[in-house]
XYZ file of C-alpha atoms in Angstrom:
565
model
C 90.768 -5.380 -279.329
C 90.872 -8.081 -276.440
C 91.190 -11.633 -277.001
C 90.971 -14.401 -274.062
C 92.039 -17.890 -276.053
C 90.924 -20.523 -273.936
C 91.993 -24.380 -274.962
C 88.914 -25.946 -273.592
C 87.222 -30.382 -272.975
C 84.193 -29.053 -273.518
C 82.327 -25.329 -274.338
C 78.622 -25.147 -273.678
C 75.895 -22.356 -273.999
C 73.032 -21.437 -274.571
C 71.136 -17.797 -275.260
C 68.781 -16.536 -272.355
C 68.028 -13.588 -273.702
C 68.936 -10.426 -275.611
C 70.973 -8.015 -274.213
C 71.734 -5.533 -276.796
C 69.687 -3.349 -278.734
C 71.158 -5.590 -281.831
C 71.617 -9.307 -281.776
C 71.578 -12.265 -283.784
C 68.140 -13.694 -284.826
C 68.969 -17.380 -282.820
C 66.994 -20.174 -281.064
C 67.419 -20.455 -277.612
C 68.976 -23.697 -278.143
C 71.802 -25.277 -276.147
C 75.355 -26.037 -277.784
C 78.043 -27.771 -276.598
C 81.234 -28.129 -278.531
C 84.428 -30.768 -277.466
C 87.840 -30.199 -277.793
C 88.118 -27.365 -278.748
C 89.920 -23.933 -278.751
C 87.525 -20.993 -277.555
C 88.184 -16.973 -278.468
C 86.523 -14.773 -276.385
C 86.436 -11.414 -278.028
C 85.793 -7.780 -277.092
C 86.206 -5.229 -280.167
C 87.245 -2.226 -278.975
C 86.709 1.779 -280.292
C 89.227 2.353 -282.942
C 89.410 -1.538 -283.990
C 89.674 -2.241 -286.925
C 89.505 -4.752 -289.908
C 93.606 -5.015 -290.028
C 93.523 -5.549 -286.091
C 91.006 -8.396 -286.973
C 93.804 -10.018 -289.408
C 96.104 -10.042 -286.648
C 94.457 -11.565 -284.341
C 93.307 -14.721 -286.430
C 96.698 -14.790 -287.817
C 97.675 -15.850 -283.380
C 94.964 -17.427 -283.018
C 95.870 -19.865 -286.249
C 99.096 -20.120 -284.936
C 97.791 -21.005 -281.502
C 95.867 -23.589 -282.979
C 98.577 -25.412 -284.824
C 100.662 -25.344 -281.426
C 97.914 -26.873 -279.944
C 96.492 -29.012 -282.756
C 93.098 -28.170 -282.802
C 90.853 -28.217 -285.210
C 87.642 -26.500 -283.758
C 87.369 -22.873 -283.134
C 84.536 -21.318 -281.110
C 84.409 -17.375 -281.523
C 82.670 -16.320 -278.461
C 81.460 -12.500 -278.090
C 82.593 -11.111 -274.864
C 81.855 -7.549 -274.208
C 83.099 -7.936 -270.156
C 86.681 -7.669 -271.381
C 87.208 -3.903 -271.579
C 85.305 -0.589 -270.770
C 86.153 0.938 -274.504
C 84.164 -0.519 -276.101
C 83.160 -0.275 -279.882
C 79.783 0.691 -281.354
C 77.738 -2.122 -281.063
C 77.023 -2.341 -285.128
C 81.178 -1.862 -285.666
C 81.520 -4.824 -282.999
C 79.447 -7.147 -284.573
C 80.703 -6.463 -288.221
C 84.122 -7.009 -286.922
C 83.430 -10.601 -285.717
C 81.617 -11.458 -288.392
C 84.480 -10.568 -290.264
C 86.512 -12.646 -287.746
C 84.302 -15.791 -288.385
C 84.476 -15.451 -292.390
C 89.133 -15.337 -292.138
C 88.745 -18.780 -290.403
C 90.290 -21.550 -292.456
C 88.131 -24.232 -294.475
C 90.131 -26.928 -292.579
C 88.979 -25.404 -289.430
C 85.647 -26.609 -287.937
C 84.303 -23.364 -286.610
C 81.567 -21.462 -284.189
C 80.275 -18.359 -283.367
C 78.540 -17.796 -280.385
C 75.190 -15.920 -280.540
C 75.756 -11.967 -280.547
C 74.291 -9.436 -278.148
C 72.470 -12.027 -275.963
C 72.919 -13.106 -272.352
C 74.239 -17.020 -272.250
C 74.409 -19.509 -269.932
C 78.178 -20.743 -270.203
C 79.914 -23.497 -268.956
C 83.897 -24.388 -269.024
C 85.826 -27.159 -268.623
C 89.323 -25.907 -269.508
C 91.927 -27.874 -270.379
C 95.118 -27.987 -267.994
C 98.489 -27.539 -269.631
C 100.577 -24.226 -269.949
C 99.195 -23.084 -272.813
C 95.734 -23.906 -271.912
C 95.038 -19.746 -271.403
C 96.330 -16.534 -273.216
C 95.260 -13.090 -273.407
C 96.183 -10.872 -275.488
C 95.044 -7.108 -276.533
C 95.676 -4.992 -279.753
C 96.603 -1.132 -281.026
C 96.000 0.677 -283.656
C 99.803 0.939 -284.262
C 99.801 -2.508 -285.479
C 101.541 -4.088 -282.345
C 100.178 -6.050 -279.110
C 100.167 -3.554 -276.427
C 102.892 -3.755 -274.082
C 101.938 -4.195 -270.108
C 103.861 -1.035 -269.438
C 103.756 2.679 -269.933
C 105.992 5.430 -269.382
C 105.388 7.865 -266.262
C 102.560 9.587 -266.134
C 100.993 11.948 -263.544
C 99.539 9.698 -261.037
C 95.585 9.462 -260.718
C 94.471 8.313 -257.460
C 90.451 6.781 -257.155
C 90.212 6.647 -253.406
C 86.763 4.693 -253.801
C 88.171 1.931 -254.285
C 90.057 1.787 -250.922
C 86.863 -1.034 -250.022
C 85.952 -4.221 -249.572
C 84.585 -6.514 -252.585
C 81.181 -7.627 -252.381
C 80.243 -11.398 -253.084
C 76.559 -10.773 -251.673
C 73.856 -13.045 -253.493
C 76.339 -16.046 -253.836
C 74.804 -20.014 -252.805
C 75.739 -20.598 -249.377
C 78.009 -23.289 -250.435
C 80.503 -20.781 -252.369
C 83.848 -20.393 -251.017
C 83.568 -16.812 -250.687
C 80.082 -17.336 -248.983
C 81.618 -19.520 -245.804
C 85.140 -17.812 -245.747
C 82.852 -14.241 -244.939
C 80.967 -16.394 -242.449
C 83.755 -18.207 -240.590
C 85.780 -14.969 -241.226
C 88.835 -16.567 -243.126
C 89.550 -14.336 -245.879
C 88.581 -11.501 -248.160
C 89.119 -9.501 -251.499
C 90.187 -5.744 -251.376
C 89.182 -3.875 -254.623
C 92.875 -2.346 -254.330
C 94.299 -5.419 -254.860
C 92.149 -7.287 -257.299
C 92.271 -10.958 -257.589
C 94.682 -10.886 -254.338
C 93.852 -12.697 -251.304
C 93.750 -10.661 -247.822
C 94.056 -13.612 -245.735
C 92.245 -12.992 -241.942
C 93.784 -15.241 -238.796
C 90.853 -17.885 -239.639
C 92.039 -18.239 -242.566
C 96.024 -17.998 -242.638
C 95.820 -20.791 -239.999
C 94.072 -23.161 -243.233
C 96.829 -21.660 -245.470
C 99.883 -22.358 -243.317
C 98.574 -25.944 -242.307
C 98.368 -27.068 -246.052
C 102.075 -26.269 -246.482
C 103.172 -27.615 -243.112
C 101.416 -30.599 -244.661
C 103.409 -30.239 -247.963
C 106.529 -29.797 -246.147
C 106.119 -32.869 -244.096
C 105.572 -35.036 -247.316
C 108.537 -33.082 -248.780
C 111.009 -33.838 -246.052
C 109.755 -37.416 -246.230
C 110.380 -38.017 -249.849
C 113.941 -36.313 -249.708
C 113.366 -32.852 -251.163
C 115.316 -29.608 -250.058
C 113.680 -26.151 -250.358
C 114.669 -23.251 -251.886
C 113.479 -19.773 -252.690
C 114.025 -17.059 -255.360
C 113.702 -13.423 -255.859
C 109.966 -12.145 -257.103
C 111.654 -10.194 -260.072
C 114.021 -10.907 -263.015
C 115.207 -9.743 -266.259
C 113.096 -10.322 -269.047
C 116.093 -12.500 -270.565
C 115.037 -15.200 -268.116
C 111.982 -15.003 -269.585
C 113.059 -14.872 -273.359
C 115.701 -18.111 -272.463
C 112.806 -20.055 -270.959
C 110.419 -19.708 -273.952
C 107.794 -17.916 -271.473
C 108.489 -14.613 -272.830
C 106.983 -15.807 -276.122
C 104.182 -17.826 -274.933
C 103.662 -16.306 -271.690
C 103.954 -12.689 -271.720
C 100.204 -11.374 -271.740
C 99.932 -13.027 -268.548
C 102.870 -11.312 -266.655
C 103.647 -8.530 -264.569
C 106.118 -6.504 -266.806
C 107.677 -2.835 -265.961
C 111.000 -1.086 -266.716
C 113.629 -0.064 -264.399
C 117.341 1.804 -264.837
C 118.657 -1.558 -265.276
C 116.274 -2.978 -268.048
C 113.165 -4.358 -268.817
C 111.716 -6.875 -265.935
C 108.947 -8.870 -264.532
C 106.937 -10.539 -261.486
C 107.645 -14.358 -261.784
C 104.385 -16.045 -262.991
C 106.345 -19.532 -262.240
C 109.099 -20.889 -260.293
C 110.538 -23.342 -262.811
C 113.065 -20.672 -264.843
C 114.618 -19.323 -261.360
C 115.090 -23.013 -260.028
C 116.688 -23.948 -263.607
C 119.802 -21.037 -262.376
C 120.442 -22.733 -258.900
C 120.875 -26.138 -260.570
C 123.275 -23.730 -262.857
C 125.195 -22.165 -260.360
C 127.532 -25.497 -259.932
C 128.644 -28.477 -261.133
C 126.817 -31.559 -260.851
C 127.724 -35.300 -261.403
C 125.407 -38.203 -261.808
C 125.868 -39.292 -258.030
C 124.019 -36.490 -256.820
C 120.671 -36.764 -258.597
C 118.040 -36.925 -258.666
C 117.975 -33.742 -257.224
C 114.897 -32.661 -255.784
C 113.762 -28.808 -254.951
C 111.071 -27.391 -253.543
C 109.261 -24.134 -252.948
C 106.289 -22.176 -251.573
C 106.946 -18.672 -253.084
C 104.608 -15.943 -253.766
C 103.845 -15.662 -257.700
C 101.967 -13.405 -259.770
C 99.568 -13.980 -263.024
C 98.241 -11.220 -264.609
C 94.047 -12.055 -264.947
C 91.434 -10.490 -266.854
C 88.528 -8.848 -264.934
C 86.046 -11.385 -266.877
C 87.659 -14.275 -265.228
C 88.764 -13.553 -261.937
C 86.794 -16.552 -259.261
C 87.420 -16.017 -255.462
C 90.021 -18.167 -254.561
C 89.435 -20.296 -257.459
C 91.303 -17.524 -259.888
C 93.483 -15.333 -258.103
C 96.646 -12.833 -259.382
C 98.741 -13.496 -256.504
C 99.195 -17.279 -255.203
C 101.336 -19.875 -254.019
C 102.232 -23.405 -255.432
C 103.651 -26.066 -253.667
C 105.713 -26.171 -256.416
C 108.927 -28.722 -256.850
C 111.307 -29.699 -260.116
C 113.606 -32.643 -259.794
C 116.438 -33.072 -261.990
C 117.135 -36.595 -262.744
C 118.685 -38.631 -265.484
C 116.965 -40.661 -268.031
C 117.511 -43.871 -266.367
C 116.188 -42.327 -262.998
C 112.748 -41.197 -264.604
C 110.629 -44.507 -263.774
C 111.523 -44.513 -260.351
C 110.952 -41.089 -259.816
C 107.782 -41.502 -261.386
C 106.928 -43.911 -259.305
C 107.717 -42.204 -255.964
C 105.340 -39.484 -257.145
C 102.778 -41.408 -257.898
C 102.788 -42.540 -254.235
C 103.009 -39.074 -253.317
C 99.432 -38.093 -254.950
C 98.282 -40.994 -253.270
C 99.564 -40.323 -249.979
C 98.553 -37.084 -249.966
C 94.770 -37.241 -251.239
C 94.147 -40.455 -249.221
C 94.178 -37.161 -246.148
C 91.526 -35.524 -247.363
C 89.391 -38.662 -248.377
C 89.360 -37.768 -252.097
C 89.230 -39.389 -254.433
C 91.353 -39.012 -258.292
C 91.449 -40.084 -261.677
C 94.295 -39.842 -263.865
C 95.089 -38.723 -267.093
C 97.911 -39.125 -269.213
C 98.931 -36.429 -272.103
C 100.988 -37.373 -274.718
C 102.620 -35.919 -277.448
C 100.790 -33.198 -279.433
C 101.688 -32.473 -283.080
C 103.921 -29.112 -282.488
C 106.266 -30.022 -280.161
C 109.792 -29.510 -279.629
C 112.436 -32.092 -279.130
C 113.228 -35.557 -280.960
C 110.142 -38.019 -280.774
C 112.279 -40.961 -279.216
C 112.932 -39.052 -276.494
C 108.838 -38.515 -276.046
C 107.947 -42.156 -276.665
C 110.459 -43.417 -273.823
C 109.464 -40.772 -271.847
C 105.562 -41.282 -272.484
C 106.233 -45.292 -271.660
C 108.163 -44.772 -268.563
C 104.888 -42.714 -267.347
C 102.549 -45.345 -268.563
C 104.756 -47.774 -267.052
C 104.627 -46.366 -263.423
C 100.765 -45.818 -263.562
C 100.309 -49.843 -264.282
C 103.265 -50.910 -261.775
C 101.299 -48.667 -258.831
C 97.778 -49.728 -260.236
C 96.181 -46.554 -260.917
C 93.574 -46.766 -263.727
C 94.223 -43.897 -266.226
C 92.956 -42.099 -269.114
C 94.728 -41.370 -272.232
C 94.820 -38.059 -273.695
C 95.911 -37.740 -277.139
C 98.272 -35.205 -278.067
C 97.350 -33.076 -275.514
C 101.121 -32.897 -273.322
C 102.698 -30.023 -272.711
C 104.447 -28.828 -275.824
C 108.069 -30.079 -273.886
C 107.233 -33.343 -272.714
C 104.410 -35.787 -271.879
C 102.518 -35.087 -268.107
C 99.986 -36.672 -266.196
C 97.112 -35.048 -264.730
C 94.742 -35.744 -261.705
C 91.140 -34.554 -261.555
C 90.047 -35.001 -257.722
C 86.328 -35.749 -257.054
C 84.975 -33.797 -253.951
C 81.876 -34.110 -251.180
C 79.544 -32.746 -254.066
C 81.123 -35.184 -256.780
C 82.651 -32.159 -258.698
C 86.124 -32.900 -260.352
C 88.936 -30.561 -260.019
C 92.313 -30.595 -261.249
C 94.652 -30.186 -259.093
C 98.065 -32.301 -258.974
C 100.436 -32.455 -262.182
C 103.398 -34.411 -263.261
C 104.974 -32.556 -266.435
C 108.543 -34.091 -267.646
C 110.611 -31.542 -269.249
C 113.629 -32.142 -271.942
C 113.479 -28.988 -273.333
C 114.251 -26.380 -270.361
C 117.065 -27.831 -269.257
C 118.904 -27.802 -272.794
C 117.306 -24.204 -273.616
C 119.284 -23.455 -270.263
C 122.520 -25.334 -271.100
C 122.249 -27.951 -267.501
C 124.654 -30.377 -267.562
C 125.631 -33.632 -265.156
C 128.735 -35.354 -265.438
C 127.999 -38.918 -266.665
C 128.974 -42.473 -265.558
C 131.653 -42.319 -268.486
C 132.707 -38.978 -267.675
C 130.964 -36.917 -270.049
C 128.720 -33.787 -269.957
C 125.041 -35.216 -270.451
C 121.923 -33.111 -269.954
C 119.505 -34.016 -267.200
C 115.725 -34.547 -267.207
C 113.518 -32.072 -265.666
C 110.137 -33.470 -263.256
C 108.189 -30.301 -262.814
C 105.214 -31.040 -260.116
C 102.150 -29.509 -258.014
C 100.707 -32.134 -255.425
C 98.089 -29.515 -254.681
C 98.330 -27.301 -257.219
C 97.511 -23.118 -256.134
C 97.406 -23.337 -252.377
C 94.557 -20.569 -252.931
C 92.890 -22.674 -255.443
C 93.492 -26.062 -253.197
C 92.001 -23.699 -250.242
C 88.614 -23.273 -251.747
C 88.462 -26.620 -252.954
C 88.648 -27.798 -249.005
C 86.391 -24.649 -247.676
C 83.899 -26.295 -250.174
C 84.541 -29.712 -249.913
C 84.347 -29.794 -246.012
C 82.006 -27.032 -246.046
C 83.703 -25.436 -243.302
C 83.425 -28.266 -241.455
C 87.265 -29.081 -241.595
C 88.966 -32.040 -239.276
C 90.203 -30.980 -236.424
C 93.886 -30.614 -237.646
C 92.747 -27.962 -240.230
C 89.983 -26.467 -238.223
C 91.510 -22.748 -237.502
C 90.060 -23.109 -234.023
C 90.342 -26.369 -232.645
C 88.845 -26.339 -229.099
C 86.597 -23.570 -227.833
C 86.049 -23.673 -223.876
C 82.586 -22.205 -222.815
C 81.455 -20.891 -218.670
C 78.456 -21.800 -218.005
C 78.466 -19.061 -215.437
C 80.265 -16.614 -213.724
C 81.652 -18.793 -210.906
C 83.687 -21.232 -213.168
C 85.367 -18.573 -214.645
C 88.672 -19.322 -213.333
C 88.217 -22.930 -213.727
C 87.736 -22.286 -217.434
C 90.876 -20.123 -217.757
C 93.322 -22.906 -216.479
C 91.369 -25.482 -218.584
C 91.890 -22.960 -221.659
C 95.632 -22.179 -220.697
C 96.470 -26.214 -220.384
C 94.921 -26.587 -223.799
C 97.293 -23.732 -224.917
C 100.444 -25.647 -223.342
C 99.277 -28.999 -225.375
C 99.240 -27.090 -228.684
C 95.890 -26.963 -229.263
C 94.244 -23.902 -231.198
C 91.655 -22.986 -228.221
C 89.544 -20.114 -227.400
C 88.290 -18.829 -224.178
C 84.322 -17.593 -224.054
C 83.916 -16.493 -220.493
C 82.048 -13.415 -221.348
C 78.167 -13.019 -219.282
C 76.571 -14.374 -222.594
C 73.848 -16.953 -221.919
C 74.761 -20.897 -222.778
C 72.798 -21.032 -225.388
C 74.336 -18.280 -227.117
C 77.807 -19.373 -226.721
C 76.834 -22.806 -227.993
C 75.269 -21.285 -231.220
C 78.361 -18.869 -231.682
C 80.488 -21.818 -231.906
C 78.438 -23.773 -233.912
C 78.131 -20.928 -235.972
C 81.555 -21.712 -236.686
C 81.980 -24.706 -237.113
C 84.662 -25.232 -234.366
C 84.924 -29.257 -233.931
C 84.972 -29.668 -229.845
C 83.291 -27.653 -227.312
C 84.399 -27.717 -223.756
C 81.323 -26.756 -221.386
C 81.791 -26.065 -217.909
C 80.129 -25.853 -214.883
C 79.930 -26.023 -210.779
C 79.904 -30.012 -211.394
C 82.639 -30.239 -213.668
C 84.581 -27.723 -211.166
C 84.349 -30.493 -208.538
C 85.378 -32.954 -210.424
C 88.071 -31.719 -212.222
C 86.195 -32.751 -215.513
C 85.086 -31.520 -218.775
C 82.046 -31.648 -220.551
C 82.832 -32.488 -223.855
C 80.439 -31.650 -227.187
C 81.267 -32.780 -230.657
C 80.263 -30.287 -233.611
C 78.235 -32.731 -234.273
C 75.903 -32.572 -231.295
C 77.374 -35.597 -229.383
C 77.877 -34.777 -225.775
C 80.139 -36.770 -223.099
C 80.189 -36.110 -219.751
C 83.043 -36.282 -217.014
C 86.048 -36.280 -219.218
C 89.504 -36.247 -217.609
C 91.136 -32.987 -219.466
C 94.532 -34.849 -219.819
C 92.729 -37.494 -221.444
C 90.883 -35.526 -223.909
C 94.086 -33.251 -225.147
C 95.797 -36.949 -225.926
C 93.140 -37.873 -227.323
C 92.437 -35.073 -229.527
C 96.640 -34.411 -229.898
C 96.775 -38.023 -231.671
C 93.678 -37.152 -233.984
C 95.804 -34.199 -235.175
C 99.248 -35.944 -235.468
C 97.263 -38.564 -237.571
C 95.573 -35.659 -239.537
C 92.590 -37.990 -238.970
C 89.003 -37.137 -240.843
C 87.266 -38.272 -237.980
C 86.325 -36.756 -234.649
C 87.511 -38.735 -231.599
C 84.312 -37.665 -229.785
């Protein structure tokens, strides 16, 4: 048996049409359910009755971790290719529906029918578990012994995204050649020149903030001992979603977050009160084990990378910090011409830690949002299970909200890991944890700007900025010093001297999207001048080529939205 517990704003769906040879007797009537905590279930051959049991007993648990009190049990056959007899299956979640609790306010989505579904998912740590079931009476483990190695050689190809809207993600990123999925490495990002360029400019980005607001980078190995894992508390409420395999030295895993690794550098020395807040920063690779079912593009990916930082701070030091932050979302999303909304979690009714420690915490958040006058929304009991956090949904070109940047303060890592600062009055004290993503997944953040900009990115993210077109055969050489100054100024230019006609070499690059074309000809030749078209269509004649790389240089520096022609 497969579950996928989702901790969801809002579920709705709504039957299309049957699917199975057996299926409920419904109306094709639209539901939508708030706040609430969605199974998704796939019974599996050999499930049974007892395996049922066990996996309402988790998903109760879950529940009271989380506090809901609505349960949506959602058939969901796309989970596994074992699947059950279709009568079994559907006696087994009826049996699933009848174990939950009175207290409970529960659903069952309609079985053996095609639905229209819709998501909003909640964002916390918690917000997504899988889990799977045996026979034997115990979750499956992620790991097997050795086993004679079966190799499918089919699969050595490229994933196919044909039939999507030509405003998907995975749509443009074919077109403008930025990126694409391998089916031997599923949910993992092959990232193309086009694309890398986009990748590596949103961290240069993150790093120049980062450097700005005082933070120092660091890096840690990919792989640790599970007893990281079991000290951190992710071992427990994490481990369906790792990358876990045994080795002569023990049991280990791929690092699905950077926060228990950073917690051993702050460990690794003594620290007194002078030297926080201590800010830390990193960019390295991370890996999330994903269900088939839910896998999105970029959107939902195995493999990513978070611009990821944790500052350690004392209690005293948490409203300025906050506040600092708080102009770092702004700074940063002000760029990119979004716009946010924020939300503030607070404490949810299983939690750990003493409650006066949440309320000062929960008022030194509130207090920074009203001191940098950001409107906010108040989400009760929905923090993080260690501490209070604020969210921000950002609103892009098509007025879509995503979540992206959050603000999570931590008093419970930190003592599970034994930190310590010596105090003003000379005694051990434990520090204060910050964890924060300003973007979020760079792979996620990625497709929200390939989207959002519809490929049409400003000039300092475009992956080619300049592209320098021959009108014939004679300017040639003219075009190739023009395209090697370019080079020397730093922009990202390409040469198209090939025996193409004009009109094709204009349509290639706007095929692309590139934001300047340089056109050249016998008249520009003699005067030493360049043509200049906009990706927009404007076109300006007799520009000095010094003038238009300063031009275009300060557009970049400025990471302006605008083009300067």
């Amino acid at each position: 048996m497969r579950i996928l517990q989702m901790d969801v704003d809002n579920i709705t769906y709504e039957p299309v049409r049957p699917e199975a040879s057996i299926y409920d007797d419904v109306k094709k009537e639209r539901t939508s359910i708030n706040d609430t905590l969605v199974i998704f279930v796939c019974v599996e051959k050999g499930d049974s009755p007892d395996m049922a049991d066990r996996a309402m007993m988790d998903t109760d648990e879950y529940m009271q971790k989380l506090a809901r009190k609505r349960l949506v049990i959602y058939p969901f056959a796309h989970l596994s290719n074992n699947l059950a007899d279709i009568n079994e299956s559907r006696k087994i979640i009826e049996y699933m529906f009848k174990k939950v609790p009175k207290d409970i306010e529960a659903s069952k989505a309609p079985f053996g029918w095609n639905k229209k579904l819709i998501l909003d998912i909640k964002a916390h740590p918690l917000a997504e578990q899988s889990r799977s079931y045996s026979p034997n009476g115990e979750e499956q483990k992620t790991y097997k012994k050795a086993r004679p190695v079966s190799v499918n050689t089919s699969l050595v190809r490229k994933s196919s995204w044909a039939g999507l809207p030509e405003t998907d993600h995975r749509t443009i990123g074919e077109k403008l050649d930025l990126y694409s999925f391998q089916e031997i490495s599923p949910a993992m990002v092959y990232w193309h020149p086009n694309g890398y360029v986009i990748y590596r400019e949103l961290i240069a980005l993150m790093r120049y903030l980062e450097s700005k607001y005082d933070y120092l980078e660091t890096s840690t190995p990919v792989v640790a001992n599970l007893a990281l894992w079991q000290v951190s508390g992710h071992l427990e409420h994490y481990k369906d979603n790792m990358f876990v395999f045994d080795t002569e030295s023990g049991s280990h895993g791929l690092k699905p977050m950077n926060c228990p690794s950073t917690m051993m550098i702050y460990k690794s020395r003594k620290w007194s009160y002078r030297e926080l807040p201590f800010r830390t920063a990193t960019f390295d690779r991370i890996y999330r084990r994903e269900l088939s079912g839910v896998v999105s593009g970029l959107f939902r990916v195995q493999e990513l990378t978070q611009d990821d930082g944790h500052i350690f701070i004392t209690e005293e030091q948490l409203l300025p910090e906050m506040s600092k932050l708080l102009q770092m979302v702004k700074e940063t999303y002000n760029i990119f011409g979004m716009k946010f909304n924020a939300k503030l979690s607070t404490m949810p009714d299983s939690h750990l830690g003493d409650e006066a420690l949440w309320k000062k915490a929960t008022a030194a958040l509130e207090e920074a949002l009203q001191k940098n006058g950001m409107e906010y929304e108040v989400k009760d009991k929905e923090g993080a299970f260690y501490g209070p956090k604020i969210d921000f949904d950002v609103l892009d070109s098509m007025g879509r909200s995503w979540q992206c940047a959050t603000i999570q303060v931590d008093y419970q890592l930190p003592l599970r890991f034994n930190l310590e600062y010596t105090g003003e009055d000379g005694k051990a004290k434990s520090p204060v944890v910050i964890h924060r993503a300003i973007l979020g997944s760079i792979e996620r953040f990625a497709a929200v700007m390939v989207e959002h900009f519809q490929g049409r990115f400003p000039t300092w993210l475009a992956p080619t900025q300049v592209r320098i077109v021959s009108i014939s055969q004679a300017v040639n050489d003219y075009a190739t010093k023009v395209f090697e100054e370019l080079r020397k100024s730093g922009l990202r230019a390409e040469l198209d001297i090939g025996d193409k006609t004009l009109e094709h070499k204009l349509r290639d690059a706007i095929t692309m999207r590139i934001p300047y074309i340089l056109v050249l000809g016998k008249k520009e030749i003699g005067a030493g001048k360049v043509t200049v078209r906009s990706r927009s269509g404007k076109q300006q004649f007799g520009v000095v080529l010094e003038e238009f790389t300063e031009k275009v240089g300060k557009e970049i520096k400025e990471r302006s939205l605008a083009l300067s022609y």
